[in-house]
């Protein structure tokens, strides 16, 4: 016996490994049971369908089983080390005496009962829709967790986590994947949703909200908007489903039969009702669609009882390694469809071969009502779409325990305690501070939470240009924690070549009480400001500062720079409908420099010109969503149209103004989706100066002298190359989302995506504003000219998603190619992180 015990560890140990896939879709099947028959040896497949376990047996029968599939059993010999490739076949189902069986044969839409079945579903998809009712409301409980994925004992011993032994106390296990998780962010929401058909309106009244975790370093208002277009409510009855800022073709889209392969499988019971399993998979697995199952009731109503779907394994989508959506529906007494719960489980990976981040969003609905009460009527009278009082974030744990729709574990709600412990460690405390500065560009002072002042922006601390030489800048802004109604902002800059100080001083009174920053939506404020700085003619960047150090490298000499002083008083009012208006009174002085001298036809030097202006700007952007930062707003969804109309009037002799003139400009911007064929961003603008003015008051097209890709600017145009007093421009960019590359083997592996762009401007300078034809005007700077009857046009062909973060365009100048000192073509690059 003793010898036998000694011999046990000497027995050969073998590894059984392989992959499990769907025989129809060839997609991996995650979380499938794999074991050796008659033993306890085995395990589950991971989210890539792979499995691996050890055994001492040289022979055995492997059993693989998963719900909705026929069980697989096969004799194997682990000693031979053969990699097991298991294909599970979905069960068969007979419908109208036609049996659809999974076979390796050419898929046909004609005479396919599955296609006929789904066409009927699409035709009847609005039957029993709650949106066909005059009104509905429901209570919502939503919880969302971000966690470090697969936080097992091996990972806990890595140098990054070894110092924080207490983290093991907060490790939980995923009910979906079975992996150990360390939650780093937790969000909860209790609200009531309201819907009214006519006049159409949708509202959400937030009763309670709370969040804790690493994302506290970012703007909470901005995070809510970002999450709302990343992991949002899913409606399979629409043509497109919005997730991760992209549009995915719904399995019940009118385009569905041309985009998906459909199969009728077995019957099974869902919530006590017999249902048919309608399986679907895209024709092209790299396209933006889903694979999955619709469980449809067999009572001629085509009612979907349950949905389970995920992304195809080969989909050309960044950072999302795994995604699963589950929805369950029931019916009201009159048959109206009611969504009961929805779960979206996602595993994100910034780089391959890492465990990444686990995210799960669970939403539970109850108490559907179809007759509006007093609270509903009050909600529709309020202007905002999301109604939320200041008390919503103040409720204690006892409130949440009493009002959640489901029970949650203690570890799910202990993120705040874990973060408090982490911040007692200097190494984590300072790491979080540095990351916050990198994300926001500001240093919070005097404390990290609820700071009174933000110092920055840091990327403007040092820069340079031809006029100033080396430029240094320091500044900042106050926050709502100092005063929720009164905000100050400013900076001081100095150029070592021109030896001149510049700066900004701004004071804004907000009629609305703010939570963090002055520019939180909706703005209703009165702002006074004074700015004295350089003016880079023909260079205006929309989403960054002109002295951003990353724009310092230019493709041409940046010598179109003068000085400008502006004193402004601005009243701004934004409305929840998306409409806003801004009224500004302005005293402006444009000062010449040795680079841009103001001289008349006789060579007389004019040091400066002054104007006294009134400007009205109207803007309409319904359903606009943006990411909020301390100083700017970045759109996170361009689906909604944006209309702008601006008119500026100046009066000669008023407060020292030298000219009377009128200027009008109109703009339109929208993203157009082509479902599986990508999307196009369109920006159209037109403007006109109605009076005779010198060139600093003319329309100067926006030239981009940097090597970066900048929106609404011309990459091949020189600064101040063209002078206009009227213009019409277009900026059209078509993102194909890999529509072509996904069909080419090499590019398919690289997951590159195609980008086509065309920008142009048709401008004109009337005789009254041409110094060669009209007296009393300034001579144009050297190199400036007027357009003929030909518009300026440039076109680009680009590749985005290079290494998941880069976009490279090659741009050609198509017109005015014989002009002196111009670039006819060139490469442009930008960081472009997108899903």
Tab-separated table of C-alpha atoms in Angstrom, residues 17-278:
chain	number	residue	atom	x	y	z
A	17	UNK	CA	-8.174	21.099	-24.241
A	18	UNK	CA	-10.207	22.283	-27.177
A	19	UNK	CA	-12.943	24.612	-28.394
A	20	UNK	CA	-16.733	24.307	-28.647
A	21	UNK	CA	-18.557	26.016	-31.525
A	22	UNK	CA	-22.038	26.206	-33.007
A	23	UNK	CA	-22.214	23.906	-36.045
A	24	UNK	CA	-24.376	26.433	-37.892
A	25	UNK	CA	-22.832	29.778	-37.058
A	26	UNK	CA	-19.307	28.541	-36.322
A	27	UNK	CA	-19.375	30.915	-33.341
A	28	UNK	CA	-17.811	29.759	-30.063
A	29	UNK	CA	-20.271	28.748	-27.354
A	30	UNK	CA	-19.215	30.180	-23.990
A	31	UNK	CA	-19.880	28.695	-20.551
A	32	UNK	CA	-20.651	25.200	-21.851
A	33	UNK	CA	-20.282	22.139	-19.635
A	34	UNK	CA	-17.385	19.830	-20.648
A	35	UNK	CA	-16.503	16.708	-18.621
A	36	UNK	CA	-15.347	13.110	-18.810
A	37	UNK	CA	-18.332	10.773	-18.477
A	38	UNK	CA	-18.580	9.015	-15.147
A	39	UNK	CA	-16.016	11.321	-13.495
A	40	UNK	CA	-15.855	14.713	-11.805
A	41	UNK	CA	-13.117	15.862	-14.166
A	42	UNK	CA	-13.976	18.725	-16.479
A	43	UNK	CA	-15.035	22.359	-16.431
A	44	UNK	CA	-16.718	25.151	-18.384
A	45	UNK	CA	-15.733	26.825	-21.642
A	46	UNK	CA	-14.576	30.443	-21.397
A	47	UNK	CA	-16.114	33.323	-23.332
A	48	UNK	CA	-14.139	32.231	-26.419
A	49	UNK	CA	-15.574	28.703	-26.229
A	50	UNK	CA	-12.244	27.212	-25.152
A	51	UNK	CA	-11.791	24.658	-22.379
A	52	UNK	CA	-8.878	23.005	-20.639
A	53	UNK	CA	-8.619	20.547	-17.736
A	54	UNK	CA	-6.232	17.901	-16.463
A	55	UNK	CA	-6.716	14.137	-16.088
A	56	UNK	CA	-4.690	11.018	-15.290
A	57	UNK	CA	-6.879	8.928	-17.621
A	58	UNK	CA	-5.412	7.900	-20.958
A	59	UNK	CA	-8.892	7.221	-22.359
A	60	UNK	CA	-12.412	8.453	-21.661
A	61	UNK	CA	-15.650	9.694	-23.153
A	62	UNK	CA	-15.931	13.468	-23.323
A	63	UNK	CA	-19.438	14.911	-22.885
A	64	UNK	CA	-20.320	18.455	-23.988
A	65	UNK	CA	-23.761	19.889	-23.291
A	66	UNK	CA	-25.454	23.276	-23.543
A	67	UNK	CA	-29.079	24.413	-23.444
A	68	UNK	CA	-30.611	24.455	-26.938
A	69	UNK	CA	-28.033	22.097	-28.430
A	70	UNK	CA	-27.834	18.351	-28.911
A	71	UNK	CA	-25.493	16.724	-26.427
A	72	UNK	CA	-22.102	15.673	-27.806
A	73	UNK	CA	-20.324	12.508	-26.669
A	74	UNK	CA	-17.085	11.090	-28.101
A	75	UNK	CA	-14.333	8.680	-27.103
A	76	UNK	CA	-11.007	10.524	-26.674
A	77	UNK	CA	-7.426	9.574	-25.769
A	78	UNK	CA	-5.903	12.406	-23.675
A	79	UNK	CA	-2.466	10.753	-23.899
A	80	UNK	CA	-2.346	11.610	-27.619
A	81	UNK	CA	-2.668	15.364	-26.927
A	82	UNK	CA	-5.228	15.962	-29.692
A	83	UNK	CA	-6.865	19.403	-29.617
A	84	UNK	CA	-10.612	18.758	-29.463
A	85	UNK	CA	-12.803	20.688	-31.896
A	86	UNK	CA	-16.394	20.145	-30.854
A	87	UNK	CA	-19.309	21.376	-32.960
A	88	UNK	CA	-22.666	21.327	-31.188
A	89	UNK	CA	-25.677	21.074	-33.469
A	90	UNK	CA	-28.861	22.906	-32.514
A	91	UNK	CA	-31.882	20.679	-32.108
A	92	UNK	CA	-34.379	20.479	-34.976
A	93	UNK	CA	-37.954	21.750	-35.042
A	94	UNK	CA	-40.803	20.882	-37.421
A	95	UNK	CA	-43.039	23.703	-38.603
A	96	UNK	CA	-45.875	23.167	-41.110
A	97	UNK	CA	-44.466	19.715	-41.835
A	98	UNK	CA	-41.103	21.187	-42.927
A	99	UNK	CA	-38.099	20.201	-40.865
A	100	UNK	CA	-35.132	22.589	-40.842
A	101	UNK	CA	-31.946	20.779	-39.930
A	102	UNK	CA	-28.469	22.207	-39.480
A	103	UNK	CA	-26.444	21.032	-42.442
A	104	UNK	CA	-23.335	22.225	-44.173
A	105	UNK	CA	-25.198	23.369	-47.261
A	106	UNK	CA	-25.692	26.575	-49.157
A	107	UNK	CA	-28.087	28.838	-47.308
A	108	UNK	CA	-31.146	29.815	-49.326
A	109	UNK	CA	-33.707	32.483	-48.581
A	110	UNK	CA	-36.164	31.268	-51.216
A	111	UNK	CA	-38.719	28.784	-49.891
A	112	UNK	CA	-37.033	28.900	-46.484
A	113	UNK	CA	-39.781	28.680	-43.819
A	114	UNK	CA	-37.506	30.432	-41.311
A	115	UNK	CA	-37.303	33.478	-43.603
A	116	UNK	CA	-41.054	33.406	-44.181
A	117	UNK	CA	-41.552	33.154	-40.425
A	118	UNK	CA	-39.322	36.144	-39.676
A	119	UNK	CA	-40.934	38.224	-42.433
A	120	UNK	CA	-44.264	37.686	-40.688
A	121	UNK	CA	-42.670	38.690	-37.399
A	122	UNK	CA	-41.349	41.914	-38.954
A	123	UNK	CA	-44.756	42.639	-40.470
A	124	UNK	CA	-46.413	42.220	-37.063
A	125	UNK	CA	-43.673	43.722	-34.880
A	126	UNK	CA	-45.843	46.690	-33.877
A	127	UNK	CA	-48.715	44.452	-32.783
A	128	UNK	CA	-49.209	44.751	-29.020
A	129	UNK	CA	-46.420	47.345	-28.800
A	130	UNK	CA	-46.791	49.526	-25.690
A	131	UNK	CA	-45.899	52.528	-27.861
A	132	UNK	CA	-49.202	52.054	-29.698
A	133	UNK	CA	-50.985	52.902	-26.432
A	134	UNK	CA	-51.754	56.529	-25.628
A	135	UNK	CA	-49.753	56.309	-22.408
A	136	UNK	CA	-47.680	53.971	-20.304
A	137	UNK	CA	-45.442	54.175	-17.272
A	138	UNK	CA	-43.231	51.715	-15.410
A	139	UNK	CA	-40.916	51.628	-12.420
A	140	UNK	CA	-37.251	50.988	-13.165
A	141	UNK	CA	-34.402	49.690	-11.027
A	142	UNK	CA	-31.022	49.720	-12.719
A	143	UNK	CA	-27.659	48.586	-11.443
A	144	UNK	CA	-24.357	48.697	-13.270
A	145	UNK	CA	-21.029	47.280	-12.212
A	146	UNK	CA	-17.543	47.635	-13.658
A	147	UNK	CA	-15.010	45.141	-12.327
A	148	UNK	CA	-11.497	43.830	-12.885
A	149	UNK	CA	-12.090	40.543	-14.647
A	150	UNK	CA	-10.792	37.150	-13.514
A	151	UNK	CA	-9.307	38.519	-10.283
A	152	UNK	CA	-8.033	35.112	-9.174
A	153	UNK	CA	-5.230	34.143	-6.767
A	154	UNK	CA	-2.643	34.385	-9.543
A	155	UNK	CA	-3.573	37.945	-10.375
A	156	UNK	CA	-3.724	38.889	-6.699
A	157	UNK	CA	-0.036	37.990	-6.389
A	158	UNK	CA	1.042	40.342	-9.179
A	159	UNK	CA	3.137	43.332	-8.125
A	160	UNK	CA	0.325	45.741	-8.989
A	161	UNK	CA	-2.018	44.223	-6.391
A	162	UNK	CA	0.351	42.568	-3.922
A	163	UNK	CA	0.506	45.661	-1.723
A	164	UNK	CA	-3.267	45.758	-1.318
A	165	UNK	CA	-3.970	42.456	0.449
A	166	UNK	CA	-7.354	43.664	1.683
A	167	UNK	CA	-8.740	43.584	-1.871
A	168	UNK	CA	-9.391	39.850	-1.492
A	169	UNK	CA	-12.166	40.744	0.986
A	170	UNK	CA	-14.086	42.407	-1.861
A	171	UNK	CA	-13.714	39.719	-4.527
A	172	UNK	CA	-17.048	38.383	-5.820
A	173	UNK	CA	-17.997	35.728	-8.370
A	174	UNK	CA	-19.859	36.474	-11.595
A	175	UNK	CA	-23.167	34.631	-11.841
A	176	UNK	CA	-22.773	34.717	-15.650
A	177	UNK	CA	-19.159	33.692	-16.248
A	178	UNK	CA	-18.262	32.115	-12.896
A	179	UNK	CA	-15.066	34.183	-12.794
A	180	UNK	CA	-13.795	36.022	-9.699
A	181	UNK	CA	-14.386	39.768	-10.002
A	182	UNK	CA	-13.176	42.862	-8.166
A	183	UNK	CA	-15.750	45.624	-8.548
A	184	UNK	CA	-14.199	49.061	-9.133
A	185	UNK	CA	-17.348	51.023	-9.931
A	186	UNK	CA	-20.966	50.573	-8.937
A	187	UNK	CA	-24.004	52.576	-10.040
A	188	UNK	CA	-27.656	52.254	-9.027
A	189	UNK	CA	-30.775	54.034	-10.209
A	190	UNK	CA	-34.417	54.046	-9.119
A	191	UNK	CA	-36.739	55.862	-11.487
A	192	UNK	CA	-40.123	55.906	-13.209
A	193	UNK	CA	-40.356	55.976	-17.008
A	194	UNK	CA	-43.249	57.804	-18.696
A	195	UNK	CA	-44.406	57.630	-22.322
A	196	UNK	CA	-47.067	59.675	-24.125
A	197	UNK	CA	-47.966	58.999	-27.746
A	198	UNK	CA	-49.489	62.353	-28.686
A	199	UNK	CA	-48.019	64.852	-28.415
A	200	UNK	CA	-45.040	62.489	-28.283
A	201	UNK	CA	-43.006	62.754	-25.102
A	202	UNK	CA	-40.769	60.495	-23.029
A	203	UNK	CA	-39.726	61.346	-19.489
A	204	UNK	CA	-37.790	59.733	-16.691
A	205	UNK	CA	-38.278	60.832	-13.097
A	206	UNK	CA	-35.251	59.834	-11.049
A	207	UNK	CA	-36.147	58.974	-7.477
A	208	UNK	CA	-32.677	57.957	-6.305
A	209	UNK	CA	-29.231	57.608	-7.787
A	210	UNK	CA	-25.839	56.721	-6.388
A	211	UNK	CA	-22.402	55.836	-7.701
A	212	UNK	CA	-19.009	54.967	-6.241
A	213	UNK	CA	-15.687	53.935	-7.695
A	214	UNK	CA	-12.772	55.004	-9.852
A	215	UNK	CA	-14.979	57.003	-12.232
A	216	UNK	CA	-15.527	59.561	-9.470
A	217	UNK	CA	-12.519	61.340	-10.976
A	218	UNK	CA	-14.602	62.198	-14.063
A	219	UNK	CA	-17.585	64.477	-14.483
A	220	UNK	CA	-20.682	62.637	-13.253
A	221	UNK	CA	-22.928	64.469	-15.717
A	222	UNK	CA	-20.562	63.547	-18.529
A	223	UNK	CA	-20.338	59.915	-17.429
A	224	UNK	CA	-24.120	59.533	-17.441
A	225	UNK	CA	-24.244	60.778	-21.023
A	226	UNK	CA	-21.349	58.542	-22.103
A	227	UNK	CA	-22.928	55.436	-20.554
A	228	UNK	CA	-26.282	56.302	-22.137
A	229	UNK	CA	-24.827	55.727	-25.625
A	230	UNK	CA	-22.510	52.861	-24.643
A	231	UNK	CA	-24.723	50.386	-22.766
A	232	UNK	CA	-28.202	51.717	-23.194
A	233	UNK	CA	-31.763	50.356	-23.392
A	234	UNK	CA	-32.159	47.880	-26.258
A	235	UNK	CA	-35.264	47.709	-28.440
A	236	UNK	CA	-35.153	44.709	-30.788
A	237	UNK	CA	-38.255	45.995	-32.565
A	238	UNK	CA	-36.352	48.904	-34.101
A	239	UNK	CA	-34.382	48.597	-37.336
A	240	UNK	CA	-31.154	49.520	-35.585
A	241	UNK	CA	-29.915	48.986	-32.039
A	242	UNK	CA	-27.549	51.584	-30.599
A	243	UNK	CA	-24.709	50.192	-28.490
A	244	UNK	CA	-21.135	51.384	-27.956
A	245	UNK	CA	-21.840	54.523	-30.057
A	246	UNK	CA	-22.556	52.327	-33.111
A	247	UNK	CA	-25.675	51.117	-34.865
A	248	UNK	CA	-26.232	47.357	-35.098
A	249	UNK	CA	-28.793	45.728	-37.352
A	250	UNK	CA	-31.652	44.346	-35.265
A	251	UNK	CA	-32.727	40.729	-35.923
A	252	UNK	CA	-36.227	42.144	-36.528
A	253	UNK	CA	-35.019	44.935	-38.839
A	254	UNK	CA	-36.753	45.361	-42.170
A	255	UNK	CA	-33.265	44.738	-43.566
A	256	UNK	CA	-33.008	41.510	-41.541
A	257	UNK	CA	-33.667	38.873	-44.248
A	258	UNK	CA	-30.886	40.420	-46.374
A	259	UNK	CA	-28.466	40.716	-43.458
A	260	UNK	CA	-29.101	37.563	-41.400
A	261	UNK	CA	-29.406	33.838	-41.920
A	262	UNK	CA	-32.403	32.515	-39.967
A	263	UNK	CA	-33.006	28.941	-38.737
A	264	UNK	CA	-36.044	27.438	-36.995
A	265	UNK	CA	-34.868	25.106	-34.263
A	266	UNK	CA	-36.493	23.155	-31.431
A	267	UNK	CA	-39.370	23.981	-29.163
A	268	UNK	CA	-38.804	24.643	-25.517
A	269	UNK	CA	-40.699	26.081	-22.610
A	270	UNK	CA	-40.054	29.662	-21.521
A	271	UNK	CA	-41.927	30.883	-18.434
A	272	UNK	CA	-44.353	27.990	-18.825
A	273	UNK	CA	-45.198	28.733	-22.463
A	274	UNK	CA	-44.128	26.695	-25.543
A	275	UNK	CA	-41.839	28.708	-27.838
A	276	UNK	CA	-39.933	28.110	-31.039
A	277	UNK	CA	-36.225	28.907	-31.095
A	278	UNK	CA	-35.501	31.268	-34.020
